[in-house]
Short mmCIF file of N, CA and C in Angstrom, two decimals:
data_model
loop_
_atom_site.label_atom_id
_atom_site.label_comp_id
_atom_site.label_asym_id
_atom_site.label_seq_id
_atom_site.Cartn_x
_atom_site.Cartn_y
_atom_site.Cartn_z
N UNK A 30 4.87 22.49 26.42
CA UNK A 30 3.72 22.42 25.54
C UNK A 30 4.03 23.10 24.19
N UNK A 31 4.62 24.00 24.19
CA UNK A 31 4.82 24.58 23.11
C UNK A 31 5.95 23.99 22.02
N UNK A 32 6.52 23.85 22.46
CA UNK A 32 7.39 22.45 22.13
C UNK A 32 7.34 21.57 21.30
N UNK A 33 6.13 20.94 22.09
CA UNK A 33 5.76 19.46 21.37
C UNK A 33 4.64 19.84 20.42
N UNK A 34 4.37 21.59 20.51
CA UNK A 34 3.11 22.10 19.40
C UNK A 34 4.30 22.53 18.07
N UNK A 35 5.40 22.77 18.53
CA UNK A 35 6.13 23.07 17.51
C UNK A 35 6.66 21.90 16.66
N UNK A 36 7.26 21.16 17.57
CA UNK A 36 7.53 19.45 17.09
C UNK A 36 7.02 18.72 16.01
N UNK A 37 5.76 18.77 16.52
CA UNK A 37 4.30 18.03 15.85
C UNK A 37 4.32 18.99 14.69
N UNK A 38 4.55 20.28 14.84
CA UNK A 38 4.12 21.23 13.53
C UNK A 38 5.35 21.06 12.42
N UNK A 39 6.16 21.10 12.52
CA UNK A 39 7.62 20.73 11.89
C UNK A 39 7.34 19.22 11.56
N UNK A 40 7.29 18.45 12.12
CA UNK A 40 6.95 17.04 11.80
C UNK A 40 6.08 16.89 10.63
N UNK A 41 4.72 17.44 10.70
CA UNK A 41 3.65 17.59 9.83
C UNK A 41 4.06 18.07 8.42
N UNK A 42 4.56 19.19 8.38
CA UNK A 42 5.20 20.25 7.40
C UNK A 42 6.47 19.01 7.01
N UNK A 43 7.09 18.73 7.58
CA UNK A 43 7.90 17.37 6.56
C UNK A 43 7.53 16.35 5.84
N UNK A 44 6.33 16.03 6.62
CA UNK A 44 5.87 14.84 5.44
C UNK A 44 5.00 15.12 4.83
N UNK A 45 4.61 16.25 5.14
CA UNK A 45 3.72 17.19 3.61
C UNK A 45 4.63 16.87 2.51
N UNK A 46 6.21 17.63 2.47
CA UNK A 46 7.14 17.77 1.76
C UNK A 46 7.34 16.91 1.44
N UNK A 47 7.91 15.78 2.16
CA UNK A 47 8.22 14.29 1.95
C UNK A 47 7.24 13.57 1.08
N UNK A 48 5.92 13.70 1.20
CA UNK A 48 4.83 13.09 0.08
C UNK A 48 3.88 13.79 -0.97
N UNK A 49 4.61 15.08 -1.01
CA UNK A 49 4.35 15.53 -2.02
C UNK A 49 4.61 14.88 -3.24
N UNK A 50 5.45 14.55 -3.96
CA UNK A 50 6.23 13.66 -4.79
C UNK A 50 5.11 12.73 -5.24
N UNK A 51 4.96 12.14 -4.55
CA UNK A 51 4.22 10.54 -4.86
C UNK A 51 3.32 11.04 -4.93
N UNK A 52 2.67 12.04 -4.05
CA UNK A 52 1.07 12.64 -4.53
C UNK A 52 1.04 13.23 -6.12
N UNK A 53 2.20 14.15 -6.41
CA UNK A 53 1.94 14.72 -7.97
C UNK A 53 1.92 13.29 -8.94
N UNK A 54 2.89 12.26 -8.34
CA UNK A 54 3.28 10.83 -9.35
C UNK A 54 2.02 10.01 -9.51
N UNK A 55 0.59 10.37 -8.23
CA UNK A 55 -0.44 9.59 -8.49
C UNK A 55 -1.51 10.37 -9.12
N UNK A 56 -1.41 11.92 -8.70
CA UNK A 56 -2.40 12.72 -9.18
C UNK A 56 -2.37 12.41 -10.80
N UNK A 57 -0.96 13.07 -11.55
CA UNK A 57 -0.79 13.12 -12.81
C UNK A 57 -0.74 11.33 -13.13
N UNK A 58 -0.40 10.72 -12.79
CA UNK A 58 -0.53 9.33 -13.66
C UNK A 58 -2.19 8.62 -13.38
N UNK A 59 -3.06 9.74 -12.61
CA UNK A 59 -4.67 9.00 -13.14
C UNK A 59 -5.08 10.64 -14.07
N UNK A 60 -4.32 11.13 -14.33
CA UNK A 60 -4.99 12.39 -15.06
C UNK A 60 -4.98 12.50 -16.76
N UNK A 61 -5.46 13.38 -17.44
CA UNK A 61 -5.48 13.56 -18.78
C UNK A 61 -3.88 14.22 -18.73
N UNK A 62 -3.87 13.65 -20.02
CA UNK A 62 -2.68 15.03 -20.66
C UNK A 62 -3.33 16.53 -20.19
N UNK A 63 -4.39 16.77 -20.82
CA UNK A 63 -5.08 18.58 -20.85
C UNK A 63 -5.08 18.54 -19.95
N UNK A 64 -5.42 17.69 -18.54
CA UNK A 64 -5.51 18.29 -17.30
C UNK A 64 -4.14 18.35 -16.67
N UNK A 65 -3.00 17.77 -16.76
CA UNK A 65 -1.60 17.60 -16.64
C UNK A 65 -0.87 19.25 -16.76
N UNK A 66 -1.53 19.31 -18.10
CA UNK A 66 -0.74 20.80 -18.60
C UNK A 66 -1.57 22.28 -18.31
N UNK A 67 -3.03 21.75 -18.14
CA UNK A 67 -3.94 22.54 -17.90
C UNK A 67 -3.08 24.01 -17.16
N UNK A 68 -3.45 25.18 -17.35
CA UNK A 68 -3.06 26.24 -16.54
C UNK A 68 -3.49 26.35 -14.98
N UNK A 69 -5.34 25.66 -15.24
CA UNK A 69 -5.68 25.99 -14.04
C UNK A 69 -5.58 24.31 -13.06
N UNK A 70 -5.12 24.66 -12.05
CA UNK A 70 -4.60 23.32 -11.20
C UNK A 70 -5.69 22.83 -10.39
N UNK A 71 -5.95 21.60 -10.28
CA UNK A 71 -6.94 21.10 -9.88
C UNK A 71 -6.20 19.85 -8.99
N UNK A 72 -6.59 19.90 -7.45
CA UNK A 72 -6.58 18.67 -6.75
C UNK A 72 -6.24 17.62 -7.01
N UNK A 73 -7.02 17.33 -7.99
CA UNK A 73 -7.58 15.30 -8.10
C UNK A 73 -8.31 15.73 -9.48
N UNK A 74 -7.70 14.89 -10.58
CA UNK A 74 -8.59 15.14 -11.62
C UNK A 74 -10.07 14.72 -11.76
N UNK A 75 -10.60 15.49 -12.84
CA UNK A 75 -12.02 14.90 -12.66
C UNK A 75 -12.59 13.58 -13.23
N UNK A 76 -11.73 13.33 -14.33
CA UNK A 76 -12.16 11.90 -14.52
C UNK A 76 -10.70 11.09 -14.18
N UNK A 77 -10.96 10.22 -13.69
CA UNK A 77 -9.92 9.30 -13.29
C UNK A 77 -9.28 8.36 -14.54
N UNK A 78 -8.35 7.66 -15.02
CA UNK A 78 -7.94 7.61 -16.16
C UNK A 78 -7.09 6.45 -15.63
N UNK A 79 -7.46 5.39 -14.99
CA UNK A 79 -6.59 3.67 -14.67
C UNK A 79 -6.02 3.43 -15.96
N UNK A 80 -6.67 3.47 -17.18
CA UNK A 80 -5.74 3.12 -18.76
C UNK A 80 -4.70 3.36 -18.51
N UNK A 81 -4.31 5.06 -17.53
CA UNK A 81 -3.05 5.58 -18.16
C UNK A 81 -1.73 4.38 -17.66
N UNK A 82 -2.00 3.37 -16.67
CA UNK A 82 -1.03 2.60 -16.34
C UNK A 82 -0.76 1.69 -17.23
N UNK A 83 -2.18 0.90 -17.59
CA UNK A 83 -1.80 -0.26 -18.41
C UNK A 83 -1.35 0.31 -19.45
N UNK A 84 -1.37 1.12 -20.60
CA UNK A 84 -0.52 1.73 -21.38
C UNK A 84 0.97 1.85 -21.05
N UNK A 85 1.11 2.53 -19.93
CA UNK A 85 2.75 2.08 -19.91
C UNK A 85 3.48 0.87 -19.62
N UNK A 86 2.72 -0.09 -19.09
CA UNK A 86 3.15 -1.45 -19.36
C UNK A 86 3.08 -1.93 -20.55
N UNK A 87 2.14 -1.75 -21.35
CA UNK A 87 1.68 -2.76 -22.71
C UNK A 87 2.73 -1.75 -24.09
N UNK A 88 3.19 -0.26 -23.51
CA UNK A 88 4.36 -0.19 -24.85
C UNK A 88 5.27 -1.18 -25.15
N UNK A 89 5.43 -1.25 -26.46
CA UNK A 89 6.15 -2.48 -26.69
C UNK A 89 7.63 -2.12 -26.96
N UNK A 90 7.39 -0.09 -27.34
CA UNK A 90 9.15 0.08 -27.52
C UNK A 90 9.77 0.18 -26.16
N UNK A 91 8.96 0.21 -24.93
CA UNK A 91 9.83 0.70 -23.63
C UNK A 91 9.19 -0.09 -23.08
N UNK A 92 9.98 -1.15 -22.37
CA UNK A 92 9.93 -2.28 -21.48
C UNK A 92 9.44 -1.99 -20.26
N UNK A 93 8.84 -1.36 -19.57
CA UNK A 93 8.92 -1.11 -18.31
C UNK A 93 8.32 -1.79 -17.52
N UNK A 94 7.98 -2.78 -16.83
CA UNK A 94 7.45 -4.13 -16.57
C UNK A 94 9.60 -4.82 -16.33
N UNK A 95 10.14 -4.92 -17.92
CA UNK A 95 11.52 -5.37 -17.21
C UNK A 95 12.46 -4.01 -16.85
N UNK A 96 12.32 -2.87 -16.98
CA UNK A 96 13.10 -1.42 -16.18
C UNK A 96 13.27 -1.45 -15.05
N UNK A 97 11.93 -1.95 -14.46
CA UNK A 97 11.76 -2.40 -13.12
C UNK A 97 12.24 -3.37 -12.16
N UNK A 98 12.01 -4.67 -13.05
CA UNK A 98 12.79 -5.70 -12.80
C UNK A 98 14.52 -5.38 -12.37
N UNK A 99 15.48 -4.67 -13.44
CA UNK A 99 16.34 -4.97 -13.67
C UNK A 99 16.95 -3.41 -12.46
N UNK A 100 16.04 -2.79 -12.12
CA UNK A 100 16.36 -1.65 -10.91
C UNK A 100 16.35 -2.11 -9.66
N UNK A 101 15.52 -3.33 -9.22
CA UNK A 101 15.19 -4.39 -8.05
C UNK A 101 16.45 -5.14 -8.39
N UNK A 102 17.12 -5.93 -9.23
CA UNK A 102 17.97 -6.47 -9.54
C UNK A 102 19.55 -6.10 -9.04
N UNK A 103 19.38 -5.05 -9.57
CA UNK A 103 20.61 -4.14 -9.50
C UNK A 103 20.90 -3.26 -8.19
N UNK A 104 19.72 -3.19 -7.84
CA UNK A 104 19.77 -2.58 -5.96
C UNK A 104 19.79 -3.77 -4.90
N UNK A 105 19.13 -5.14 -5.24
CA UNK A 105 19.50 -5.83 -4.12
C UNK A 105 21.09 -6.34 -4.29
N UNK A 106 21.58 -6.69 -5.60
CA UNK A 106 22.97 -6.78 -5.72
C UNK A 106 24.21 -6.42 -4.99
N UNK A 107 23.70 -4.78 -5.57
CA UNK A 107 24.60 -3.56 -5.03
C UNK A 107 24.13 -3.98 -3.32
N UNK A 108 23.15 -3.92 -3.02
CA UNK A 108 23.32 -3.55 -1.35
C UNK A 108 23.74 -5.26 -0.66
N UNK A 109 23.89 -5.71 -0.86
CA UNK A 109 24.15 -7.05 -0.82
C UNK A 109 25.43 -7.15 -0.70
N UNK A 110 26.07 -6.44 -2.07
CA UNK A 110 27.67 -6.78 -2.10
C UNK A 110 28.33 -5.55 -1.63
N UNK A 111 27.45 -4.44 -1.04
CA UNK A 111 28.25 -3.57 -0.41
C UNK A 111 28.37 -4.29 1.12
N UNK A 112 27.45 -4.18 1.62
CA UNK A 112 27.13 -4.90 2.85
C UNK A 112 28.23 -5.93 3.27
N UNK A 113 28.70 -7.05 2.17
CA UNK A 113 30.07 -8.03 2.32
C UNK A 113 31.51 -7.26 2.34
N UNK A 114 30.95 -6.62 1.19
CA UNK A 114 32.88 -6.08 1.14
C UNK A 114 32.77 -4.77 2.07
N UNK A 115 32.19 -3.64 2.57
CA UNK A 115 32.06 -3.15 3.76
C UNK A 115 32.29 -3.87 4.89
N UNK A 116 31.79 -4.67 5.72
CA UNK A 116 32.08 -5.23 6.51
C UNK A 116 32.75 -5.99 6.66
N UNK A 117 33.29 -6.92 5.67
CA UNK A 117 34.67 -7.16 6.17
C UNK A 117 36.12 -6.31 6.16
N UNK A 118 35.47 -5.22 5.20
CA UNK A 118 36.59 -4.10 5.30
C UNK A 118 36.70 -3.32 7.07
N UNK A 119 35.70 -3.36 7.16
CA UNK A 119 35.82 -2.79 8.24
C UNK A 119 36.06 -3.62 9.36
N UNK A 120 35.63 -5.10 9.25
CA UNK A 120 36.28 -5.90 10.71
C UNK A 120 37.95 -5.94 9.97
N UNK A 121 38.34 -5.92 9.23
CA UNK A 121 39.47 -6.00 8.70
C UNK A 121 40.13 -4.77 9.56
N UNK A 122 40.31 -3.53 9.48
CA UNK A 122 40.67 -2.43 9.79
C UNK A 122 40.17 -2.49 11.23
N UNK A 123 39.33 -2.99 12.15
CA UNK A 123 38.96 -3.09 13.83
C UNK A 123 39.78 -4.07 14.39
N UNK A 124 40.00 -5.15 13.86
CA UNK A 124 39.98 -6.77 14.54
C UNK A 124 41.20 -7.00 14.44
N UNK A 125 41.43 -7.01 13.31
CA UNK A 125 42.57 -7.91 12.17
C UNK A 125 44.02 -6.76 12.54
N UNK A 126 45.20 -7.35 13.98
CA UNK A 126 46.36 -6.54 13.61
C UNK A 126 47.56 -6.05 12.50
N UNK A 127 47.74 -5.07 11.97
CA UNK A 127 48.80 -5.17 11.23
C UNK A 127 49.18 -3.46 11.33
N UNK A 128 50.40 -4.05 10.31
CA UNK A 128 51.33 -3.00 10.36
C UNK A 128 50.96 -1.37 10.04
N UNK A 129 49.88 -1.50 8.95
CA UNK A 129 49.86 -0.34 8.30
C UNK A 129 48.25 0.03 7.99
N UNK A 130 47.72 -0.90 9.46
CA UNK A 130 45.98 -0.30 9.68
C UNK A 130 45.69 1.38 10.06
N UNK A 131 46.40 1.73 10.39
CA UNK A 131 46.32 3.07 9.97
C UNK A 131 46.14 3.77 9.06
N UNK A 132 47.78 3.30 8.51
CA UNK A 132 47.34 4.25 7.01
C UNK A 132 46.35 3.97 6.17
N UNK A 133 45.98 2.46 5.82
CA UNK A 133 44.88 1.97 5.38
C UNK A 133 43.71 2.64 5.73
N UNK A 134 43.30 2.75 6.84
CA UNK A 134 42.30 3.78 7.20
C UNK A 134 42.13 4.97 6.95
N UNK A 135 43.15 5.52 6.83
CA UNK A 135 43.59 7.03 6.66
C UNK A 135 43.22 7.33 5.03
N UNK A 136 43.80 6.25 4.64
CA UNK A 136 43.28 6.35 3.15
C UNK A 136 42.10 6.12 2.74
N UNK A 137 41.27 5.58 3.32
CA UNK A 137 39.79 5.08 2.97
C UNK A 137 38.85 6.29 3.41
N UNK A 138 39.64 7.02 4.97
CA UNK A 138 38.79 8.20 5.11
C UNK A 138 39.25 9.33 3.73
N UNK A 139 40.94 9.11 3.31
CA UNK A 139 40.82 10.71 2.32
C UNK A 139 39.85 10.59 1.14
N UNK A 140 39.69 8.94 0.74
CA UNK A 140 38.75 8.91 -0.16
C UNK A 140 37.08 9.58 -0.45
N UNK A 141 36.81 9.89 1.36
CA UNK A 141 35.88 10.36 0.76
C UNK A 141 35.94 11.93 0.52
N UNK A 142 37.20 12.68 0.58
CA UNK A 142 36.86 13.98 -0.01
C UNK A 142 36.95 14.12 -1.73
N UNK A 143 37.28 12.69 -2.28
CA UNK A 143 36.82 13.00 -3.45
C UNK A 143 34.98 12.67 -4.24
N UNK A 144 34.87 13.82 -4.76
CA UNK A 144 33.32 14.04 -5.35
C UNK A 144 33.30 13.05 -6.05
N UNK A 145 32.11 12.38 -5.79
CA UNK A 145 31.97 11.27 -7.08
C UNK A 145 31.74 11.94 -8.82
N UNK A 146 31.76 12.86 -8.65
CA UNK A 146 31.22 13.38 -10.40
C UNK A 146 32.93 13.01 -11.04
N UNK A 147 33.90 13.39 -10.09
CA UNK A 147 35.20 13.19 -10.35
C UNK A 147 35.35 11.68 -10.72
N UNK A 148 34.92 10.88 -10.30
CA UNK A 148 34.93 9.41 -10.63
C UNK A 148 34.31 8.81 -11.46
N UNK A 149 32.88 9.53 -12.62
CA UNK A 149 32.56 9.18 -13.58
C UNK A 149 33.47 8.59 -14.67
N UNK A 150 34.13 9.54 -15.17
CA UNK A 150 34.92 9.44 -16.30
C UNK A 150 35.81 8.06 -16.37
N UNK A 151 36.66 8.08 -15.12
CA UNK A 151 37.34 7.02 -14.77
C UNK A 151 36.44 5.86 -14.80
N UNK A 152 35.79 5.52 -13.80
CA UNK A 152 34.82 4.63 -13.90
C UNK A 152 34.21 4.03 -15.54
N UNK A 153 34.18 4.96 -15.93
CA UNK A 153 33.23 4.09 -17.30
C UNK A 153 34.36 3.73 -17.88
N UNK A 154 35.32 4.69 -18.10
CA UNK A 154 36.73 3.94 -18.86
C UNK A 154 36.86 2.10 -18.19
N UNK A 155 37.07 2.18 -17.08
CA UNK A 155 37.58 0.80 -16.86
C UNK A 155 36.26 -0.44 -16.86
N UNK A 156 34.52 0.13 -16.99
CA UNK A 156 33.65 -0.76 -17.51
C UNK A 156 33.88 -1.27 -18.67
N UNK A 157 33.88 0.19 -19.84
CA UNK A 157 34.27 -0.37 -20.67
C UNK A 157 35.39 -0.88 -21.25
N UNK A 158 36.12 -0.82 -20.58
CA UNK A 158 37.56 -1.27 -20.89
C UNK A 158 37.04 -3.11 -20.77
N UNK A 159 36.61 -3.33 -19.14
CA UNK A 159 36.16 -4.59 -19.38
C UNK A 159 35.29 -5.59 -19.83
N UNK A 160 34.62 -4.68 -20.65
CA UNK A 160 33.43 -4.94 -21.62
C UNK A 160 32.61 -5.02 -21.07
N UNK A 161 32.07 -4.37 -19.80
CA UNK A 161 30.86 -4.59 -19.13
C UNK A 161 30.23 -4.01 -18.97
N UNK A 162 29.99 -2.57 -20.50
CA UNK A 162 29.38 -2.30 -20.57
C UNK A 162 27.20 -2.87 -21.06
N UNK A 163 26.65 -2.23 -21.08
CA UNK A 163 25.35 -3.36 -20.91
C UNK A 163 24.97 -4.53 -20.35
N UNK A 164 26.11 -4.21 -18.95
CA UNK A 164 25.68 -5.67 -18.56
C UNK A 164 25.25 -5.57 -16.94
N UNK A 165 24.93 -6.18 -16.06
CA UNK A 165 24.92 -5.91 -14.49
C UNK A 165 26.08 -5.40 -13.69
N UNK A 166 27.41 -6.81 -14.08
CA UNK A 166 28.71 -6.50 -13.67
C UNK A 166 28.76 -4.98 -13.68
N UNK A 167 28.53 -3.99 -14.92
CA UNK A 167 29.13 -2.61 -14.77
C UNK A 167 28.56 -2.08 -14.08
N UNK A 168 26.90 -2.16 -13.85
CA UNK A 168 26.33 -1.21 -12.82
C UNK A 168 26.84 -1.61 -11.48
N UNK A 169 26.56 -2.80 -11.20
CA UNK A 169 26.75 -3.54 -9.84
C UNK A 169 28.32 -3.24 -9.01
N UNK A 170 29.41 -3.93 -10.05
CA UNK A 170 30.55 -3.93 -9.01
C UNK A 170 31.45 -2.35 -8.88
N UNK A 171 31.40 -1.84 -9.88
CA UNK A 171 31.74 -0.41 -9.30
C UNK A 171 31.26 0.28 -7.84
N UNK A 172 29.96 0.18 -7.57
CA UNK A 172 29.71 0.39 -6.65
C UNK A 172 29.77 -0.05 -5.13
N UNK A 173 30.52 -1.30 -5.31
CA UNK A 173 30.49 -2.27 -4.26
C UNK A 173 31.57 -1.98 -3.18
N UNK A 174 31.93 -0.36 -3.27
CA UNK A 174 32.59 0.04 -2.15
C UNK A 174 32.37 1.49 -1.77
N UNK A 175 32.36 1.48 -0.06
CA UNK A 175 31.73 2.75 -0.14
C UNK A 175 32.53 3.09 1.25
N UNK A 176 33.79 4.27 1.27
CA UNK A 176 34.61 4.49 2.37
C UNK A 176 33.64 4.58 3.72
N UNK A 177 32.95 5.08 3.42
CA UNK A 177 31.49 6.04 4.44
C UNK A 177 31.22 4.45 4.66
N UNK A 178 30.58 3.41 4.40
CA UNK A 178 30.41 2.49 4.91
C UNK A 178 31.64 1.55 5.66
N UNK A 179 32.57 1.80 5.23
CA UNK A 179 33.76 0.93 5.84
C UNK A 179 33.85 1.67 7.11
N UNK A 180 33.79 3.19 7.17
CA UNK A 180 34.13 3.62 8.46
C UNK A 180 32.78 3.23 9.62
N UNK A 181 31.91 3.63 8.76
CA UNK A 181 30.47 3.29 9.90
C UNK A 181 30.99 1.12 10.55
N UNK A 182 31.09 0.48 9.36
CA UNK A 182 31.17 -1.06 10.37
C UNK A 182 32.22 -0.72 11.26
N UNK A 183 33.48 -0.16 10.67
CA UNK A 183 34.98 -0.51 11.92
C UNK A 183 34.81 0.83 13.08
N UNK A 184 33.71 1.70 12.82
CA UNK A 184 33.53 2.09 13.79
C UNK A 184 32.52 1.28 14.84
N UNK A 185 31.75 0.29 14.02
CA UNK A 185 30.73 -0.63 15.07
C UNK A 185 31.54 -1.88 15.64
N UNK A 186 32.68 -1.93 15.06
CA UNK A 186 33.40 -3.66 15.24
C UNK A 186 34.65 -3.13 16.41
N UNK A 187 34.84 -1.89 16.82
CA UNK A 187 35.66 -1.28 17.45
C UNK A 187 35.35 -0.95 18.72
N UNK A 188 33.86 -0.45 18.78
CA UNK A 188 32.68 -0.47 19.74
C UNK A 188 31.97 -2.05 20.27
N UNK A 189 32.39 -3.08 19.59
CA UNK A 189 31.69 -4.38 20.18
C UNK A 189 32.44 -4.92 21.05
N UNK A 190 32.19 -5.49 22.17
CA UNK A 190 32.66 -6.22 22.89
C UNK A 190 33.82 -7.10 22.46
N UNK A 191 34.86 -6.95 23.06
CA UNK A 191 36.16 -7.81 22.63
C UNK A 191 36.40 -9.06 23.13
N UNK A 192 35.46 -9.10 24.25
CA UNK A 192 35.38 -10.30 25.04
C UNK A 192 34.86 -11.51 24.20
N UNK A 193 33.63 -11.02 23.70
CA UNK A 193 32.67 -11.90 22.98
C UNK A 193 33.57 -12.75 21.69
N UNK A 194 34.22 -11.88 21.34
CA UNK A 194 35.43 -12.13 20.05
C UNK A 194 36.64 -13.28 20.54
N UNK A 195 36.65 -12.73 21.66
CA UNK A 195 37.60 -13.97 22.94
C UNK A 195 36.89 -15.04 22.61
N UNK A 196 36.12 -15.30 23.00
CA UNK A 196 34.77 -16.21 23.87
C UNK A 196 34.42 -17.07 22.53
N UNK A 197 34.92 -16.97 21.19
CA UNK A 197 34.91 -17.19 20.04
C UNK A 197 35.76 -18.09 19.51
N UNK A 198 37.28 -17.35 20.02
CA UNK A 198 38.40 -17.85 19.82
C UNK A 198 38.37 -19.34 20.64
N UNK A 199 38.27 -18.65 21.61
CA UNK A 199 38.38 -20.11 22.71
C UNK A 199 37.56 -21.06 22.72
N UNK A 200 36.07 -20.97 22.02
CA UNK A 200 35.67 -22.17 21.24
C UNK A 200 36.15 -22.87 20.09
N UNK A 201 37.37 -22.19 19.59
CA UNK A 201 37.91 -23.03 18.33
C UNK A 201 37.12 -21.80 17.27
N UNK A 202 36.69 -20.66 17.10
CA UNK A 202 36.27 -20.36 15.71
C UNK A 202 37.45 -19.92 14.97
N UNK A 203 38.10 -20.00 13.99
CA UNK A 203 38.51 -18.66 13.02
C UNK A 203 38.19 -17.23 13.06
N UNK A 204 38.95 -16.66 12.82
CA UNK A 204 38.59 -15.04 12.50
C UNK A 204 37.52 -15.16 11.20
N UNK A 205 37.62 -16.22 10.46
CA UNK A 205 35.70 -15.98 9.78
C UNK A 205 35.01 -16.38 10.53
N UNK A 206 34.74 -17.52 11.62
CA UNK A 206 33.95 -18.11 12.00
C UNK A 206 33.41 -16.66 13.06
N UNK A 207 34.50 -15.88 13.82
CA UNK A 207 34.52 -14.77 14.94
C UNK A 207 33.54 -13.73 14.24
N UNK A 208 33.94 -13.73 12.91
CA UNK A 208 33.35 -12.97 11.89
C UNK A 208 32.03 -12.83 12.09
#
């Protein structure tokens, strides 16, 4: 009993934390400026203020209506084309025999002890090197590999049934079709 009183209490206390955020993002975006900055803090403002949205859509110097767009854009991309080149990296490294699947692996795990802040610099050099800067290409394909994901599939394609992969072959598929 005490347990599941502690559980429940820890549980609670997280998504306090967890929705705090979106609560200050709805409180302050129906509030005044004065009540925003106000010293003394108030709940829920007292007059409610719906303008304050359509205003940030209808600026005409900051797009945000397409900010939005082009963040939906750029995240289904990215998770899309991680998702392909992950997983076949990783049935690649489970399935697929060769000589030097090891080290290949070995190398994809040392990759992740490097910090990504270390990979800024580099990174933008070779966007802009390929002129892709301001464009999707630069946000999108840089990201389209992620060691931590290659290990999570060839750790799932390593764990699947090998039989089934048989049972594949011997209908005539390809290693894409097995895929």
């Amino acid at each position: 009993m005490i347990r599941a009183v502690f559980r429940w209490t820890a549980l609670a206390v997280s998504a306090i934390l967890f929705l705090l955020p979106f609560y200050l993002l709805l409180r302050n975006g129906l509030a005044s400026r004065a009540e925003i900055t106000a010293p003394d803090w108030t709940l829920w403002p007292k007059q409610i203020r719906w303008e304050n949205f359509t205003k940030l859509f209808d600026q005409q110097d900051v797009p945000f209506a397409r900010s939005i767009l082009n963040s939906v854009i750029v995240a289904v991309l990215q998770t899309v084309g991680l998702l392909v080149v992950c997983s076949l990296a990783g049935y690649g490294l489970a399935r697929v025999p060769y000589r030097y699947s090891k080290p290949v692996f070995y190398a994809v795990l040392a990759t992740l002890m490097i910090p990504t802040s270390v990979t800024f610099v580099p990174s933008f050099v070779v966007v802009s090197t390929l002129g892709w800067l301001s464009d999707f290409r630069g946000l999108v394909i840089p990201g389209l590999f992620s060691a931590f994901s290659v290990f999570l599939f060839r750790q799932y394609f390593l764990d699947f049934p090998k039989e089934l992969e048989d049972a594949g072959r011997v209908d005539g598929l390809s290693r894409w079709g097995v895929f």
